[in-house]
Short mmCIF file of N, CA and C in Angstrom, two decimals:
data_model
loop_
_atom_site.label_atom_id
_atom_site.label_comp_id
_atom_site.label_asym_id
_atom_site.label_seq_id
_atom_site.Cartn_x
_atom_site.Cartn_y
_atom_site.Cartn_z
N MET A 114 0.83 -1.19 0.00
CA MET A 114 0.00 0.00 0.00
C MET A 114 0.88 1.25 0.00
N ILE A 115 0.33 2.32 -0.50
CA ILE A 115 1.05 3.59 -0.56
C ILE A 115 0.84 4.31 0.77
N GLY A 116 1.92 4.59 1.49
CA GLY A 116 1.83 5.22 2.81
C GLY A 116 2.11 6.71 2.81
N SER A 117 2.84 7.18 1.83
CA SER A 117 3.10 8.62 1.71
C SER A 117 3.51 8.94 0.28
N ILE A 118 3.33 10.19 -0.08
CA ILE A 118 3.70 10.65 -1.42
C ILE A 118 4.30 12.04 -1.29
N LYS A 119 5.39 12.24 -2.01
CA LYS A 119 6.00 13.55 -2.09
C LYS A 119 6.20 13.84 -3.58
N GLY A 120 5.69 14.98 -4.01
CA GLY A 120 5.84 15.30 -5.42
C GLY A 120 5.33 16.67 -5.75
N LYS A 121 5.17 16.91 -7.05
CA LYS A 121 4.77 18.21 -7.57
C LYS A 121 3.27 18.20 -7.84
N ILE A 122 2.59 19.27 -7.42
CA ILE A 122 1.15 19.41 -7.68
C ILE A 122 0.97 19.82 -9.13
N ILE A 123 0.28 18.96 -9.91
CA ILE A 123 0.06 19.30 -11.32
C ILE A 123 -1.41 19.65 -11.61
N LEU A 124 -2.30 19.37 -10.64
CA LEU A 124 -3.71 19.74 -10.77
C LEU A 124 -4.28 19.90 -9.38
N LYS A 125 -5.09 20.94 -9.19
CA LYS A 125 -5.73 21.19 -7.90
C LYS A 125 -7.19 21.50 -8.15
N THR A 126 -8.10 20.67 -7.58
CA THR A 126 -9.54 20.91 -7.72
C THR A 126 -10.11 21.13 -6.32
N GLU A 127 -11.44 21.20 -6.23
CA GLU A 127 -12.08 21.40 -4.93
C GLU A 127 -12.05 20.15 -4.06
N LYS A 128 -11.79 19.00 -4.64
CA LYS A 128 -11.85 17.75 -3.87
C LYS A 128 -10.57 16.93 -3.89
N PHE A 129 -9.71 17.16 -4.84
CA PHE A 129 -8.50 16.34 -4.92
C PHE A 129 -7.32 17.11 -5.50
N LEU A 130 -6.16 16.53 -5.29
CA LEU A 130 -4.92 17.01 -5.90
C LEU A 130 -4.40 15.92 -6.81
N LEU A 131 -3.73 16.32 -7.87
CA LEU A 131 -3.01 15.38 -8.72
C LEU A 131 -1.53 15.67 -8.46
N VAL A 132 -0.86 14.69 -7.85
CA VAL A 132 0.54 14.86 -7.46
C VAL A 132 1.40 13.95 -8.32
N GLU A 133 2.38 14.55 -9.01
CA GLU A 133 3.27 13.79 -9.88
C GLU A 133 4.55 13.42 -9.13
N THR A 134 4.85 12.14 -9.13
CA THR A 134 6.07 11.62 -8.52
C THR A 134 6.73 10.68 -9.52
N ASN A 135 7.94 10.96 -9.89
CA ASN A 135 8.68 10.12 -10.83
C ASN A 135 7.89 9.81 -12.10
N GLY A 136 7.22 10.82 -12.64
CA GLY A 136 6.51 10.65 -13.89
C GLY A 136 5.13 10.03 -13.77
N VAL A 137 4.68 9.71 -12.56
CA VAL A 137 3.35 9.13 -12.36
C VAL A 137 2.50 10.13 -11.59
N GLY A 138 1.30 10.41 -12.09
CA GLY A 138 0.38 11.33 -11.41
C GLY A 138 -0.60 10.55 -10.55
N TYR A 139 -0.64 10.89 -9.26
CA TYR A 139 -1.54 10.23 -8.32
C TYR A 139 -2.69 11.17 -7.98
N LYS A 140 -3.93 10.69 -8.17
CA LYS A 140 -5.11 11.46 -7.80
C LYS A 140 -5.38 11.18 -6.32
N ILE A 141 -5.29 12.22 -5.50
CA ILE A 141 -5.40 12.06 -4.05
C ILE A 141 -6.52 12.94 -3.52
N SER A 142 -7.56 12.32 -2.97
CA SER A 142 -8.65 13.07 -2.36
C SER A 142 -8.15 13.66 -1.05
N VAL A 143 -8.50 14.92 -0.81
CA VAL A 143 -8.00 15.61 0.38
C VAL A 143 -9.11 16.44 1.02
N SER A 144 -8.89 16.81 2.28
CA SER A 144 -9.84 17.65 3.00
C SER A 144 -9.66 19.11 2.58
N PRO A 145 -10.65 19.96 2.87
CA PRO A 145 -10.51 21.38 2.55
C PRO A 145 -9.28 22.01 3.23
N ASP A 146 -8.93 21.51 4.41
CA ASP A 146 -7.77 22.01 5.13
C ASP A 146 -6.48 21.75 4.35
N VAL A 147 -6.35 20.55 3.79
CA VAL A 147 -5.17 20.22 2.99
C VAL A 147 -5.13 21.08 1.73
N LEU A 148 -6.30 21.26 1.10
CA LEU A 148 -6.35 22.10 -0.10
C LEU A 148 -5.89 23.52 0.18
N SER A 149 -6.29 24.05 1.34
CA SER A 149 -5.88 25.42 1.67
C SER A 149 -4.39 25.51 1.93
N LYS A 150 -3.77 24.44 2.39
CA LYS A 150 -2.34 24.44 2.67
C LYS A 150 -1.50 24.08 1.44
N ALA A 151 -2.14 23.50 0.43
CA ALA A 151 -1.41 23.11 -0.78
C ALA A 151 -0.97 24.35 -1.54
N LYS A 152 0.27 24.32 -1.97
CA LYS A 152 0.81 25.45 -2.73
C LYS A 152 0.21 25.48 -4.13
N LYS A 153 0.64 26.44 -4.89
CA LYS A 153 0.17 26.59 -6.27
C LYS A 153 0.64 25.42 -7.13
N LEU A 154 0.11 25.35 -8.32
CA LEU A 154 0.52 24.31 -9.26
C LEU A 154 2.03 24.38 -9.46
N GLY A 155 2.63 23.23 -9.52
CA GLY A 155 4.09 23.16 -9.68
C GLY A 155 4.82 23.14 -8.35
N GLY A 156 4.12 23.43 -7.27
CA GLY A 156 4.74 23.42 -5.94
C GLY A 156 4.88 22.00 -5.41
N GLU A 157 5.82 21.81 -4.52
CA GLU A 157 6.05 20.49 -3.90
C GLU A 157 5.09 20.29 -2.73
N ILE A 158 4.67 19.06 -2.52
CA ILE A 158 3.84 18.72 -1.38
C ILE A 158 4.23 17.32 -0.90
N SER A 159 4.11 17.12 0.39
CA SER A 159 4.37 15.82 0.99
C SER A 159 3.13 15.44 1.79
N LEU A 160 2.55 14.28 1.49
CA LEU A 160 1.31 13.84 2.13
C LEU A 160 1.44 12.44 2.70
N TRP A 161 0.84 12.25 3.88
CA TRP A 161 0.61 10.90 4.39
C TRP A 161 -0.62 10.41 3.67
N THR A 162 -0.65 9.15 3.28
CA THR A 162 -1.80 8.67 2.50
C THR A 162 -2.44 7.43 3.11
N HIS A 163 -3.72 7.30 2.80
CA HIS A 163 -4.47 6.10 3.13
C HIS A 163 -4.94 5.53 1.80
N THR A 164 -4.65 4.27 1.54
CA THR A 164 -5.08 3.60 0.32
C THR A 164 -6.36 2.85 0.63
N HIS A 165 -7.44 3.22 -0.04
CA HIS A 165 -8.73 2.59 0.19
C HIS A 165 -9.06 1.71 -1.01
N VAL A 166 -9.20 0.40 -0.76
CA VAL A 166 -9.44 -0.56 -1.83
C VAL A 166 -10.89 -1.01 -1.78
N ARG A 167 -11.57 -0.87 -2.92
CA ARG A 167 -12.92 -1.39 -3.07
C ARG A 167 -12.90 -2.40 -4.20
N GLU A 168 -14.02 -2.99 -4.51
CA GLU A 168 -14.07 -4.05 -5.51
C GLU A 168 -13.38 -3.68 -6.81
N GLU A 169 -13.74 -2.54 -7.38
CA GLU A 169 -13.18 -2.16 -8.68
C GLU A 169 -12.42 -0.85 -8.64
N MET A 170 -12.10 -0.37 -7.46
CA MET A 170 -11.44 0.93 -7.36
C MET A 170 -10.32 0.91 -6.33
N LEU A 171 -9.38 1.78 -6.56
CA LEU A 171 -8.29 2.01 -5.62
C LEU A 171 -8.20 3.52 -5.44
N ASP A 172 -8.53 4.02 -4.25
CA ASP A 172 -8.54 5.46 -4.00
C ASP A 172 -7.47 5.83 -2.99
N LEU A 173 -6.88 7.00 -3.17
CA LEU A 173 -5.90 7.53 -2.23
C LEU A 173 -6.48 8.75 -1.54
N TYR A 174 -6.24 8.85 -0.24
CA TYR A 174 -6.67 9.99 0.57
C TYR A 174 -5.42 10.56 1.22
N GLY A 175 -5.24 11.87 1.13
CA GLY A 175 -4.00 12.47 1.60
C GLY A 175 -4.19 13.44 2.76
N PHE A 176 -3.16 13.51 3.62
CA PHE A 176 -3.20 14.32 4.83
C PHE A 176 -1.84 14.95 5.08
N ILE A 177 -1.84 16.17 5.58
CA ILE A 177 -0.60 16.88 5.86
C ILE A 177 0.14 16.25 7.03
N ASP A 178 -0.58 15.92 8.10
CA ASP A 178 0.11 15.33 9.25
C ASP A 178 -0.46 13.97 9.62
N ARG A 179 0.33 13.25 10.34
CA ARG A 179 -0.01 11.85 10.66
C ARG A 179 -1.19 11.74 11.61
N GLU A 180 -1.35 12.72 12.51
CA GLU A 180 -2.48 12.69 13.44
C GLU A 180 -3.81 12.74 12.69
N GLU A 181 -3.86 13.54 11.64
CA GLU A 181 -5.07 13.64 10.82
C GLU A 181 -5.35 12.31 10.12
N LEU A 182 -4.30 11.67 9.60
CA LEU A 182 -4.44 10.36 8.97
C LEU A 182 -4.98 9.33 9.97
N GLU A 183 -4.43 9.31 11.16
CA GLU A 183 -4.86 8.34 12.18
C GLU A 183 -6.32 8.55 12.58
N PHE A 184 -6.73 9.81 12.72
CA PHE A 184 -8.13 10.08 13.08
C PHE A 184 -9.05 9.69 11.93
N PHE A 185 -8.64 9.95 10.69
CA PHE A 185 -9.39 9.54 9.50
C PHE A 185 -9.60 8.02 9.53
N GLU A 186 -8.53 7.27 9.81
CA GLU A 186 -8.62 5.82 9.84
C GLU A 186 -9.52 5.33 10.96
N MET A 187 -9.55 6.03 12.09
CA MET A 187 -10.48 5.67 13.16
C MET A 187 -11.92 5.91 12.70
N LEU A 188 -12.15 7.04 12.02
CA LEU A 188 -13.50 7.36 11.56
C LEU A 188 -14.02 6.33 10.55
N ILE A 189 -13.19 5.91 9.61
CA ILE A 189 -13.69 4.96 8.59
C ILE A 189 -13.91 3.57 9.16
N ASN A 190 -13.40 3.31 10.34
CA ASN A 190 -13.66 2.04 11.00
C ASN A 190 -14.99 2.04 11.75
N VAL A 191 -15.64 3.19 11.84
CA VAL A 191 -16.98 3.27 12.42
C VAL A 191 -17.97 2.85 11.34
N SER A 192 -18.82 1.88 11.66
CA SER A 192 -19.75 1.40 10.65
C SER A 192 -20.66 2.54 10.19
N GLY A 193 -20.82 2.65 8.88
CA GLY A 193 -21.65 3.70 8.31
C GLY A 193 -20.88 4.95 7.89
N ILE A 194 -19.59 5.01 8.21
CA ILE A 194 -18.77 6.16 7.82
C ILE A 194 -17.76 5.68 6.77
N GLY A 195 -17.88 6.23 5.59
CA GLY A 195 -16.94 5.91 4.52
C GLY A 195 -15.87 6.98 4.43
N PRO A 196 -14.94 6.80 3.51
CA PRO A 196 -13.85 7.78 3.36
C PRO A 196 -14.33 9.20 3.04
N LYS A 197 -15.33 9.33 2.19
CA LYS A 197 -15.82 10.67 1.85
C LYS A 197 -16.50 11.32 3.06
N GLY A 198 -17.24 10.55 3.82
CA GLY A 198 -17.86 11.07 5.04
C GLY A 198 -16.81 11.47 6.07
N ALA A 199 -15.77 10.66 6.19
CA ALA A 199 -14.69 10.97 7.13
C ALA A 199 -13.98 12.27 6.72
N LEU A 200 -13.76 12.47 5.41
CA LEU A 200 -13.16 13.73 4.94
C LEU A 200 -14.06 14.91 5.27
N SER A 201 -15.36 14.73 5.14
CA SER A 201 -16.30 15.81 5.48
C SER A 201 -16.23 16.14 6.96
N ILE A 202 -16.12 15.13 7.79
CA ILE A 202 -16.00 15.36 9.23
C ILE A 202 -14.71 16.11 9.53
N LEU A 203 -13.62 15.71 8.90
CA LEU A 203 -12.34 16.40 9.12
C LEU A 203 -12.39 17.85 8.66
N GLY A 204 -13.31 18.15 7.75
CA GLY A 204 -13.43 19.51 7.24
C GLY A 204 -14.12 20.49 8.17
N ILE A 205 -14.80 20.01 9.21
CA ILE A 205 -15.55 20.94 10.05
C ILE A 205 -14.71 21.63 11.11
N ALA A 206 -13.61 21.01 11.53
CA ALA A 206 -12.82 21.61 12.61
C ALA A 206 -11.45 20.95 12.69
N SER A 207 -10.64 21.45 13.60
CA SER A 207 -9.32 20.85 13.82
C SER A 207 -9.48 19.48 14.47
N ILE A 208 -8.45 18.68 14.39
CA ILE A 208 -8.47 17.34 15.01
C ILE A 208 -8.70 17.46 16.51
N LYS A 209 -8.05 18.44 17.12
CA LYS A 209 -8.19 18.65 18.57
C LYS A 209 -9.65 18.93 18.94
N THR A 210 -10.32 19.77 18.18
CA THR A 210 -11.72 20.11 18.44
C THR A 210 -12.61 18.90 18.19
N LEU A 211 -12.35 18.15 17.13
CA LEU A 211 -13.15 16.95 16.85
C LEU A 211 -12.99 15.91 17.96
N LYS A 212 -11.77 15.72 18.41
CA LYS A 212 -11.54 14.76 19.50
C LYS A 212 -12.24 15.22 20.77
N ARG A 213 -12.24 16.53 21.02
CA ARG A 213 -12.92 17.05 22.20
C ARG A 213 -14.42 16.82 22.08
N ALA A 214 -14.98 17.00 20.87
CA ALA A 214 -16.40 16.76 20.65
C ALA A 214 -16.75 15.30 20.92
N VAL A 215 -15.90 14.39 20.48
CA VAL A 215 -16.13 12.96 20.72
C VAL A 215 -15.99 12.65 22.21
N ALA A 216 -14.94 13.15 22.84
CA ALA A 216 -14.68 12.86 24.25
C ALA A 216 -15.78 13.39 25.16
N THR A 217 -16.37 14.53 24.79
CA THR A 217 -17.43 15.10 25.63
C THR A 217 -18.82 14.65 25.21
N GLY A 218 -18.90 13.87 24.13
CA GLY A 218 -20.20 13.36 23.67
C GLY A 218 -21.08 14.41 23.02
N ASP A 219 -20.48 15.40 22.38
CA ASP A 219 -21.21 16.50 21.76
C ASP A 219 -21.70 16.12 20.36
N THR A 220 -22.91 15.53 20.31
CA THR A 220 -23.47 15.11 19.02
C THR A 220 -23.85 16.31 18.16
N ALA A 221 -24.24 17.41 18.79
CA ALA A 221 -24.65 18.60 18.03
C ALA A 221 -23.52 19.11 17.15
N TYR A 222 -22.30 19.03 17.64
CA TYR A 222 -21.16 19.51 16.86
C TYR A 222 -20.93 18.64 15.64
N LEU A 223 -21.02 17.33 15.82
CA LEU A 223 -20.77 16.40 14.72
C LEU A 223 -21.88 16.41 13.67
N THR A 224 -23.09 16.76 14.07
CA THR A 224 -24.19 16.77 13.10
C THR A 224 -24.15 17.99 12.19
N LYS A 225 -23.18 18.88 12.37
CA LYS A 225 -23.00 20.02 11.46
C LYS A 225 -22.52 19.55 10.08
N VAL A 226 -22.06 18.31 10.01
CA VAL A 226 -21.58 17.76 8.74
C VAL A 226 -22.79 17.28 7.94
N SER A 227 -22.83 17.64 6.67
CA SER A 227 -23.91 17.20 5.80
C SER A 227 -23.88 15.67 5.70
N GLY A 228 -25.01 15.04 5.95
CA GLY A 228 -25.10 13.59 5.85
C GLY A 228 -24.86 12.86 7.17
N ILE A 229 -24.46 13.59 8.21
CA ILE A 229 -24.25 12.98 9.52
C ILE A 229 -25.43 13.38 10.41
N GLY A 230 -26.26 12.39 10.70
CA GLY A 230 -27.41 12.64 11.57
C GLY A 230 -27.06 12.34 13.02
N ARG A 231 -28.06 12.51 13.89
CA ARG A 231 -27.84 12.31 15.32
C ARG A 231 -27.41 10.87 15.64
N LYS A 232 -28.03 9.89 15.00
CA LYS A 232 -27.69 8.49 15.29
C LYS A 232 -26.26 8.16 14.85
N THR A 233 -25.86 8.67 13.70
CA THR A 233 -24.50 8.42 13.23
C THR A 233 -23.50 9.12 14.14
N ALA A 234 -23.82 10.35 14.56
CA ALA A 234 -22.94 11.08 15.48
C ALA A 234 -22.79 10.32 16.79
N GLU A 235 -23.90 9.77 17.29
CA GLU A 235 -23.84 8.98 18.53
C GLU A 235 -22.98 7.73 18.34
N LYS A 236 -23.10 7.11 17.17
CA LYS A 236 -22.31 5.92 16.87
C LYS A 236 -20.82 6.27 16.86
N ILE A 237 -20.47 7.40 16.26
CA ILE A 237 -19.07 7.84 16.23
C ILE A 237 -18.56 8.03 17.66
N ILE A 238 -19.36 8.69 18.47
CA ILE A 238 -18.96 8.95 19.86
C ILE A 238 -18.78 7.64 20.64
N ILE A 239 -19.73 6.74 20.50
CA ILE A 239 -19.67 5.46 21.23
C ILE A 239 -18.43 4.66 20.81
N GLU A 240 -18.18 4.59 19.50
CA GLU A 240 -17.08 3.75 19.03
C GLU A 240 -15.70 4.39 19.20
N LEU A 241 -15.62 5.72 19.24
CA LEU A 241 -14.31 6.37 19.32
C LEU A 241 -13.95 6.93 20.69
N ARG A 242 -14.93 7.11 21.55
CA ARG A 242 -14.67 7.74 22.85
C ARG A 242 -13.56 7.02 23.62
N ASP A 243 -13.63 5.69 23.69
CA ASP A 243 -12.61 4.94 24.43
C ASP A 243 -11.24 5.03 23.78
N LYS A 244 -11.21 5.13 22.46
CA LYS A 244 -9.93 5.19 21.75
C LYS A 244 -9.20 6.50 21.99
N ILE A 245 -9.95 7.57 22.24
CA ILE A 245 -9.28 8.85 22.46
C ILE A 245 -9.36 9.31 23.91
N ALA A 246 -10.04 8.55 24.76
CA ALA A 246 -10.21 8.94 26.16
C ALA A 246 -8.89 8.99 26.93
N ASN A 247 -7.89 8.24 26.50
CA ASN A 247 -6.60 8.24 27.21
C ASN A 247 -5.88 9.57 27.11
N ASP A 248 -6.24 10.36 26.13
CA ASP A 248 -5.60 11.66 25.95
C ASP A 248 -6.38 12.69 26.77
N ALA A 249 -6.01 12.86 28.01
CA ALA A 249 -6.74 13.72 28.95
C ALA A 249 -6.76 15.17 28.50
N SER A 250 -5.75 15.59 27.79
CA SER A 250 -5.70 16.99 27.36
C SER A 250 -6.81 17.31 26.37
N GLU A 251 -7.30 16.31 25.66
CA GLU A 251 -8.37 16.55 24.69
C GLU A 251 -9.70 16.80 25.39
N LYS A 252 -9.87 16.27 26.61
CA LYS A 252 -11.12 16.43 27.33
C LYS A 252 -11.23 17.81 27.95
N SER A 253 -10.11 18.35 28.38
CA SER A 253 -10.14 19.66 29.00
C SER A 253 -10.20 20.73 27.93
N GLY A 254 -10.60 21.91 28.33
CA GLY A 254 -10.55 23.00 27.37
C GLY A 254 -11.86 23.70 27.19
N VAL A 255 -12.01 24.28 26.06
CA VAL A 255 -13.09 25.19 25.77
C VAL A 255 -14.36 24.44 25.41
N SER A 256 -15.50 25.01 25.82
CA SER A 256 -16.80 24.45 25.49
C SER A 256 -17.05 24.52 24.00
N LEU A 257 -17.63 23.48 23.45
CA LEU A 257 -17.93 23.47 22.02
C LEU A 257 -19.18 24.29 21.71
N GLN A 258 -20.00 24.54 22.74
CA GLN A 258 -21.21 25.34 22.51
C GLN A 258 -20.85 26.75 22.05
N GLY A 259 -19.79 27.31 22.62
CA GLY A 259 -19.34 28.63 22.20
C GLY A 259 -18.95 28.66 20.73
N GLU A 260 -18.30 27.58 20.29
CA GLU A 260 -17.91 27.51 18.88
C GLU A 260 -19.13 27.37 17.98
N LEU A 261 -20.11 26.58 18.42
CA LEU A 261 -21.35 26.44 17.65
C LEU A 261 -22.08 27.78 17.55
N ASP A 262 -22.10 28.52 18.67
CA ASP A 262 -22.75 29.84 18.67
C ASP A 262 -22.04 30.80 17.72
N ALA A 263 -20.71 30.77 17.73
CA ALA A 263 -19.93 31.63 16.84
C ALA A 263 -20.19 31.26 15.38
N MET A 264 -20.28 29.96 15.10
CA MET A 264 -20.57 29.51 13.72
C MET A 264 -21.92 30.04 13.26
N GLU A 265 -22.92 29.96 14.12
CA GLU A 265 -24.26 30.43 13.76
C GLU A 265 -24.28 31.94 13.54
N ALA A 266 -23.58 32.68 14.39
CA ALA A 266 -23.54 34.14 14.26
C ALA A 266 -22.87 34.54 12.94
N LEU A 267 -21.76 33.90 12.62
CA LEU A 267 -21.04 34.22 11.37
C LEU A 267 -21.86 33.82 10.15
N LYS A 268 -22.59 32.71 10.27
CA LYS A 268 -23.44 32.25 9.17
C LYS A 268 -24.54 33.27 8.90
N SER A 269 -25.09 33.85 9.99
CA SER A 269 -26.15 34.84 9.84
C SER A 269 -25.64 36.13 9.19
N LEU A 270 -24.31 36.35 9.24
CA LEU A 270 -23.71 37.51 8.59
C LEU A 270 -23.42 37.27 7.11
N GLY A 271 -23.72 36.05 6.64
CA GLY A 271 -23.59 35.77 5.21
C GLY A 271 -22.35 35.00 4.81
N TYR A 272 -21.54 34.57 5.76
CA TYR A 272 -20.34 33.81 5.43
C TYR A 272 -20.70 32.35 5.19
N SER A 273 -19.97 31.70 4.30
CA SER A 273 -20.24 30.29 4.00
C SER A 273 -19.68 29.41 5.11
N GLN A 274 -20.20 28.20 5.18
CA GLN A 274 -19.76 27.23 6.20
C GLN A 274 -18.26 26.98 6.10
N ASN A 275 -17.74 26.84 4.88
CA ASN A 275 -16.31 26.59 4.70
C ASN A 275 -15.46 27.76 5.16
N GLU A 276 -15.88 28.99 4.84
CA GLU A 276 -15.14 30.17 5.28
C GLU A 276 -15.10 30.24 6.80
N ILE A 277 -16.24 29.95 7.42
CA ILE A 277 -16.35 30.01 8.88
C ILE A 277 -15.44 28.97 9.51
N ARG A 278 -15.46 27.74 9.01
CA ARG A 278 -14.62 26.67 9.57
C ARG A 278 -13.15 27.03 9.49
N GLU A 279 -12.73 27.54 8.33
CA GLU A 279 -11.31 27.89 8.16
C GLU A 279 -10.91 29.00 9.13
N ALA A 280 -11.78 29.98 9.30
CA ALA A 280 -11.47 31.09 10.21
C ALA A 280 -11.40 30.61 11.66
N LEU A 281 -12.36 29.78 12.08
CA LEU A 281 -12.39 29.29 13.46
C LEU A 281 -11.20 28.37 13.77
N LYS A 282 -10.69 27.68 12.75
CA LYS A 282 -9.52 26.83 12.96
C LYS A 282 -8.29 27.66 13.28
N LYS A 283 -8.25 28.90 12.78
CA LYS A 283 -7.07 29.74 12.92
C LYS A 283 -7.02 30.55 14.21
N ILE A 284 -8.15 30.64 14.93
CA ILE A 284 -8.15 31.47 16.14
C ILE A 284 -7.77 30.68 17.38
N THR A 285 -7.30 31.41 18.38
CA THR A 285 -6.92 30.81 19.65
C THR A 285 -8.17 30.37 20.40
N PRO A 286 -8.21 29.14 20.92
CA PRO A 286 -9.39 28.68 21.67
C PRO A 286 -9.66 29.58 22.88
N THR A 287 -10.92 29.95 23.06
CA THR A 287 -11.33 30.78 24.18
C THR A 287 -12.76 30.46 24.55
N GLU A 288 -13.12 30.73 25.81
CA GLU A 288 -14.49 30.50 26.28
C GLU A 288 -15.44 31.57 25.76
N ASN A 289 -14.93 32.78 25.52
CA ASN A 289 -15.75 33.92 25.17
C ASN A 289 -16.16 33.87 23.70
N THR A 290 -17.44 33.70 23.46
CA THR A 290 -17.97 33.61 22.10
C THR A 290 -17.76 34.92 21.33
N ASN A 291 -17.94 36.04 22.01
CA ASN A 291 -17.76 37.34 21.35
C ASN A 291 -16.34 37.51 20.82
N ILE A 292 -15.37 37.09 21.59
CA ILE A 292 -13.97 37.18 21.15
C ILE A 292 -13.75 36.29 19.93
N LYS A 293 -14.34 35.08 19.96
CA LYS A 293 -14.23 34.18 18.81
C LYS A 293 -14.79 34.84 17.55
N ILE A 294 -15.94 35.47 17.68
CA ILE A 294 -16.58 36.09 16.53
C ILE A 294 -15.71 37.25 16.01
N LYS A 295 -15.21 38.09 16.93
CA LYS A 295 -14.38 39.24 16.52
C LYS A 295 -13.11 38.78 15.81
N GLU A 296 -12.43 37.76 16.37
CA GLU A 296 -11.20 37.26 15.74
C GLU A 296 -11.49 36.62 14.39
N ALA A 297 -12.59 35.88 14.30
CA ALA A 297 -12.96 35.25 13.03
C ALA A 297 -13.30 36.32 11.99
N LEU A 298 -13.97 37.39 12.41
CA LEU A 298 -14.31 38.47 11.47
C LEU A 298 -13.04 39.17 10.95
N LYS A 299 -12.04 39.30 11.80
CA LYS A 299 -10.77 39.89 11.35
C LYS A 299 -10.15 39.02 10.27
N ILE A 300 -10.15 37.72 10.48
CA ILE A 300 -9.59 36.78 9.50
C ILE A 300 -10.40 36.81 8.21
N LEU A 301 -11.72 36.77 8.35
CA LEU A 301 -12.59 36.77 7.18
C LEU A 301 -12.52 38.10 6.42
N GLY A 302 -12.27 39.19 7.13
CA GLY A 302 -12.16 40.50 6.50
C GLY A 302 -10.88 40.66 5.70
N ASN A 303 -9.84 39.89 6.03
CA ASN A 303 -8.57 39.97 5.34
C ASN A 303 -8.53 39.18 4.05
N LYS A 304 -9.58 38.43 3.73
CA LYS A 304 -9.58 37.61 2.51
C LYS A 304 -9.86 38.45 1.31
#
C-alpha cells in the first residue's frame, strides 16, 4: 500500500490534488484544510496517505500530518462512515476540536456535517470515545457550545460554512464567544 507521497502538484480541484512523482500522477482526495495548505501548481507537497481498496477501485486519501491520517482511519472504522464522510468530518474543525467533541459526547457539533445525523454522530462517539479517552488533554478546554454559537452568528452575517470553519480553525481557543466572533471576522475580512 502507498503510505506517503512527495511530489509536484500538477492539478488542484475542490476535492482532490493530482501529485506527480517520478513521472506518475496520483489522484489524491484531500480535506478542505489540505487544499488550503497546498501550494500553487508546480509546488512540492508531501502527504501521508491512506489507500482505500474497493471491488473495482483504488482510492488515495492524503493528509498533511499523521495525526489527521490516524483520526481519519479511526472514523472509517466506524460502521456507516466511509472515506468521503470521514473527509467531510475532518473539514468541520481541527483534530483537537473533533476529539474534544467525541470525548465530551457532543453530538450537536458532529451533526454540522452534511449527511451525519444524530444516530451516526452517537455511533461515532460510542465507538471512538474509548480510543481517544486516554488523551486527557483533549477532554479539558473550551466548550464546544461557544464555537457552535460563533458559527451560527457568522453564518447569519452571510459567510459560507467553509469560510467560517477555516477562520475558526485559525483562532486561539477561548471560552468567550464574542472574542471568537471578533477574531474570526478579522480573519474573514482579510480575505
